[in-house]
Amino acid sequence: DPPKKSGGSDDEEDDRRRTYERQDIWQAAKSGNLKRLSELVEHSDLTEENGEGRTPLHCAAEMGQTEAVELLIDARADVMQEGSQLGRRRAYVFTAYDLAEAGHHYGTMEVLEAARKNLTIWQAAKSGDLERLSELVEYEDIDEQDDNGKTPLHYAAQSGHSAVVKA
């Protein structure tokens, strides 16, 4: 008898399935396929970017898929996460709001703006949203610790937002 190959096929199939699912979340977001998107968000990293520098939230916002945007926000997608894309002369940095605005998707813009306004002080610090953080410190305690014992400044420093820490 010829020797049997060890491993291989099951692992390769698992890798193909994971790759397909990672690609599928961006497609579901772009097309507004809410059923498939709701299945995928449970097992996906919503901060992961595709080859175009976009998260699933960026894809949904760019296409004006307002209900998909709402679903992703409810699943805790970061509304302030920046994506980037290389242009001919420079890199372009954008948020989901920027992409919705470029496409004149006004309903989607309203949803994203409302979500941004509902950021907690910890989320604003973690995402580096200095404008929102400055609004929040007027009525929230910047030294308050969350359930993990961290202050908003801990999150800002951990995420590399030195401008927030200095402010």
Short mmCIF file of C-alpha atoms in Angstrom, two decimals:
data_model
loop_
_atom_site.label_atom_id
_atom_site.label_comp_id
_atom_site.label_asym_id
_atom_site.label_seq_id
_atom_site.Cartn_x
_atom_site.Cartn_y
_atom_site.Cartn_z
CA ASP A 1 0.00 0.00 0.00
CA PRO A 2 1.19 3.57 -0.72
CA PRO A 3 1.78 5.73 2.38
CA LYS A 4 -1.10 7.98 3.37
CA LYS A 5 -0.61 11.72 3.30
CA SER A 6 -0.80 13.25 6.74
CA GLY A 7 -3.14 16.20 7.34
CA GLY A 8 -3.54 18.47 4.35
CA SER A 9 -7.00 18.23 2.90
CA ASP A 10 -9.02 19.13 6.02
CA ASP A 11 -6.66 21.98 6.90
CA GLU A 12 -6.67 23.27 3.32
CA GLU A 13 -10.47 23.16 3.23
CA ASP A 14 -10.66 25.08 6.54
CA ASP A 15 -8.28 27.71 5.15
CA ARG A 16 -10.34 28.07 1.96
CA ARG A 17 -13.55 28.40 4.00
CA ARG A 18 -12.04 31.08 6.28
CA THR A 19 -10.71 33.02 3.28
CA TYR A 20 -14.11 32.81 1.59
CA GLU A 21 -15.90 34.00 4.73
CA ARG A 22 -13.47 36.92 5.16
CA GLN A 23 -14.11 38.00 1.58
CA ASP A 24 -17.81 37.34 1.95
CA ILE A 25 -18.31 39.84 4.79
CA TRP A 26 -17.14 42.72 2.59
CA GLN A 27 -19.37 41.55 -0.26
CA ALA A 28 -22.37 41.16 2.07
CA ALA A 29 -21.75 44.68 3.42
CA LYS A 30 -21.42 46.17 -0.09
CA SER A 31 -24.56 44.49 -1.39
CA GLY A 32 -26.63 45.04 1.75
CA ASN A 33 -27.21 41.30 2.22
CA LEU A 34 -28.39 41.64 5.82
CA LYS A 35 -29.09 37.94 6.36
CA ARG A 36 -25.57 36.89 5.36
CA LEU A 37 -23.98 39.88 7.06
CA SER A 38 -25.69 39.11 10.37
CA GLU A 39 -24.36 35.52 10.17
CA LEU A 40 -20.82 36.71 9.46
CA VAL A 41 -20.43 39.51 12.04
CA GLU A 42 -20.53 37.02 14.90
CA HIS A 43 -17.30 35.38 13.72
CA SER A 44 -15.50 38.26 12.03
CA ASP A 45 -13.00 40.89 13.00
CA LEU A 46 -14.84 44.07 12.03
CA THR A 47 -11.60 46.07 12.12
CA GLU A 48 -9.95 43.93 9.43
CA GLU A 49 -9.42 45.71 6.12
CA ASN A 50 -9.74 44.18 2.67
CA GLY A 51 -7.21 44.69 -0.12
CA GLU A 52 -8.66 48.16 -0.76
CA GLY A 53 -8.07 49.34 2.82
CA ARG A 54 -11.75 49.10 3.75
CA THR A 55 -13.52 47.49 6.68
CA PRO A 56 -16.98 45.98 6.21
CA LEU A 57 -18.41 49.26 7.60
CA HIS A 58 -16.47 51.26 5.01
CA CYS A 59 -17.86 49.03 2.24
CA ALA A 60 -21.45 49.38 3.40
CA ALA A 61 -21.13 53.15 3.84
CA GLU A 62 -19.51 53.62 0.45
CA MET A 63 -22.41 51.83 -1.24
CA GLY A 64 -25.09 53.62 0.81
CA GLN A 65 -26.26 50.41 2.46
CA THR A 66 -27.80 52.15 5.48
CA GLU A 67 -29.33 49.04 7.05
CA ALA A 68 -26.01 47.19 6.73
CA VAL A 69 -24.28 50.17 8.35
CA GLU A 70 -26.76 50.02 11.24
CA LEU A 71 -26.22 46.27 11.64
CA LEU A 72 -22.43 46.71 11.72
CA ILE A 73 -22.65 49.57 14.23
CA ASP A 74 -24.88 47.41 16.43
CA ALA A 75 -22.20 44.70 16.17
CA ARG A 76 -19.68 47.27 17.50
CA ALA A 77 -17.91 48.25 14.30
CA ASP A 78 -15.70 51.27 14.96
CA VAL A 79 -17.33 54.25 13.23
CA MET A 80 -14.13 56.27 13.56
CA GLN A 81 -11.75 53.65 12.15
CA GLU A 82 -9.73 55.08 9.31
CA GLY A 83 -8.97 53.19 6.15
CA SER A 84 -6.38 54.11 3.60
CA GLN A 85 -5.81 53.62 -0.08
CA LEU A 86 -2.78 54.43 -2.15
CA GLY A 87 -3.40 56.90 -4.92
CA ARG A 88 -1.04 57.82 -7.71
CA ARG A 89 0.79 60.45 -5.69
CA ARG A 90 -0.23 59.89 -2.08
CA ALA A 91 -2.22 57.76 0.33
CA TYR A 92 -5.82 58.70 0.97
CA VAL A 93 -7.18 58.29 4.50
CA PHE A 94 -10.92 58.07 5.07
CA THR A 95 -13.65 57.08 7.50
CA ALA A 96 -16.97 55.41 6.75
CA TYR A 97 -18.58 58.86 6.94
CA ASP A 98 -16.18 60.22 4.32
CA LEU A 99 -17.09 57.40 1.93
CA ALA A 100 -20.84 57.87 2.48
CA GLU A 101 -20.43 61.61 1.92
CA ALA A 102 -18.47 61.08 -1.31
CA GLY A 103 -21.33 58.94 -2.60
CA HIS A 104 -24.02 61.40 -1.49
CA HIS A 105 -25.61 58.74 0.73
CA TYR A 106 -27.31 61.17 3.10
CA GLY A 107 -29.29 58.60 5.12
CA THR A 108 -26.12 56.63 5.74
CA MET A 109 -24.32 59.83 6.73
CA GLU A 110 -27.01 60.57 9.32
CA VAL A 111 -26.69 57.09 10.84
CA LEU A 112 -22.89 57.38 11.04
CA GLU A 113 -23.04 60.88 12.54
CA ALA A 114 -25.53 59.72 15.18
CA ALA A 115 -23.29 56.76 16.03
CA ARG A 116 -20.29 59.07 16.33
CA LYS A 117 -22.20 61.32 18.72
CA ASN A 118 -23.05 58.30 20.85
CA LEU A 119 -19.41 57.29 21.32
CA THR A 120 -18.47 56.86 24.94
CA ILE A 121 -15.50 58.72 26.31
CA TRP A 122 -13.51 55.46 26.19
CA GLN A 123 -14.38 54.82 22.53
CA ALA A 124 -13.52 58.38 21.57
CA ALA A 125 -10.14 58.08 23.29
CA LYS A 126 -9.41 54.68 21.74
CA SER A 127 -10.26 55.88 18.22
CA GLY A 128 -8.37 59.17 18.63
CA ASP A 129 -11.47 61.33 18.11
CA LEU A 130 -10.07 64.46 19.75
CA GLU A 131 -13.07 66.60 18.77
CA ARG A 132 -15.59 64.22 20.35
CA LEU A 133 -13.38 63.63 23.37
CA SER A 134 -13.15 67.36 24.05
CA GLU A 135 -16.97 67.52 24.00
CA LEU A 136 -17.29 64.56 26.38
CA VAL A 137 -14.78 65.71 28.99
CA GLU A 138 -17.04 68.66 29.75
CA TYR A 139 -19.53 66.36 31.47
CA GLU A 140 -17.72 63.01 31.93
CA ASP A 141 -14.86 62.15 34.27
CA ILE A 142 -11.68 61.58 32.25
CA ASP A 143 -10.14 59.76 35.25
CA GLU A 144 -13.00 57.29 35.66
CA GLN A 145 -12.01 53.66 35.21
CA ASP A 146 -14.03 51.14 33.23
CA ASP A 147 -14.64 47.50 34.24
CA ASN A 148 -11.09 46.66 33.14
CA GLY A 149 -9.58 49.33 35.40
CA LYS A 150 -8.59 51.53 32.48
CA THR A 151 -9.21 55.23 31.96
CA PRO A 152 -9.86 56.81 28.56
CA LEU A 153 -6.22 57.95 28.55
CA HIS A 154 -5.08 54.33 28.89
CA TYR A 155 -7.03 53.47 25.75
CA ALA A 156 -5.69 56.48 23.86
CA ALA A 157 -2.08 55.61 24.76
CA GLN A 158 -2.61 51.92 24.00
CA SER A 159 -3.98 52.82 20.56
CA GLY A 160 -1.09 55.18 19.80
CA HIS A 161 -3.05 58.44 19.90
CA SER A 162 -0.44 60.70 21.46
CA ALA A 163 -2.39 63.88 20.54
CA VAL A 164 -5.29 62.67 22.71
CA VAL A 165 -2.96 61.85 25.61
CA LYS A 166 -1.30 65.28 25.41
CA ALA A 167 -4.64 67.10 25.29
#
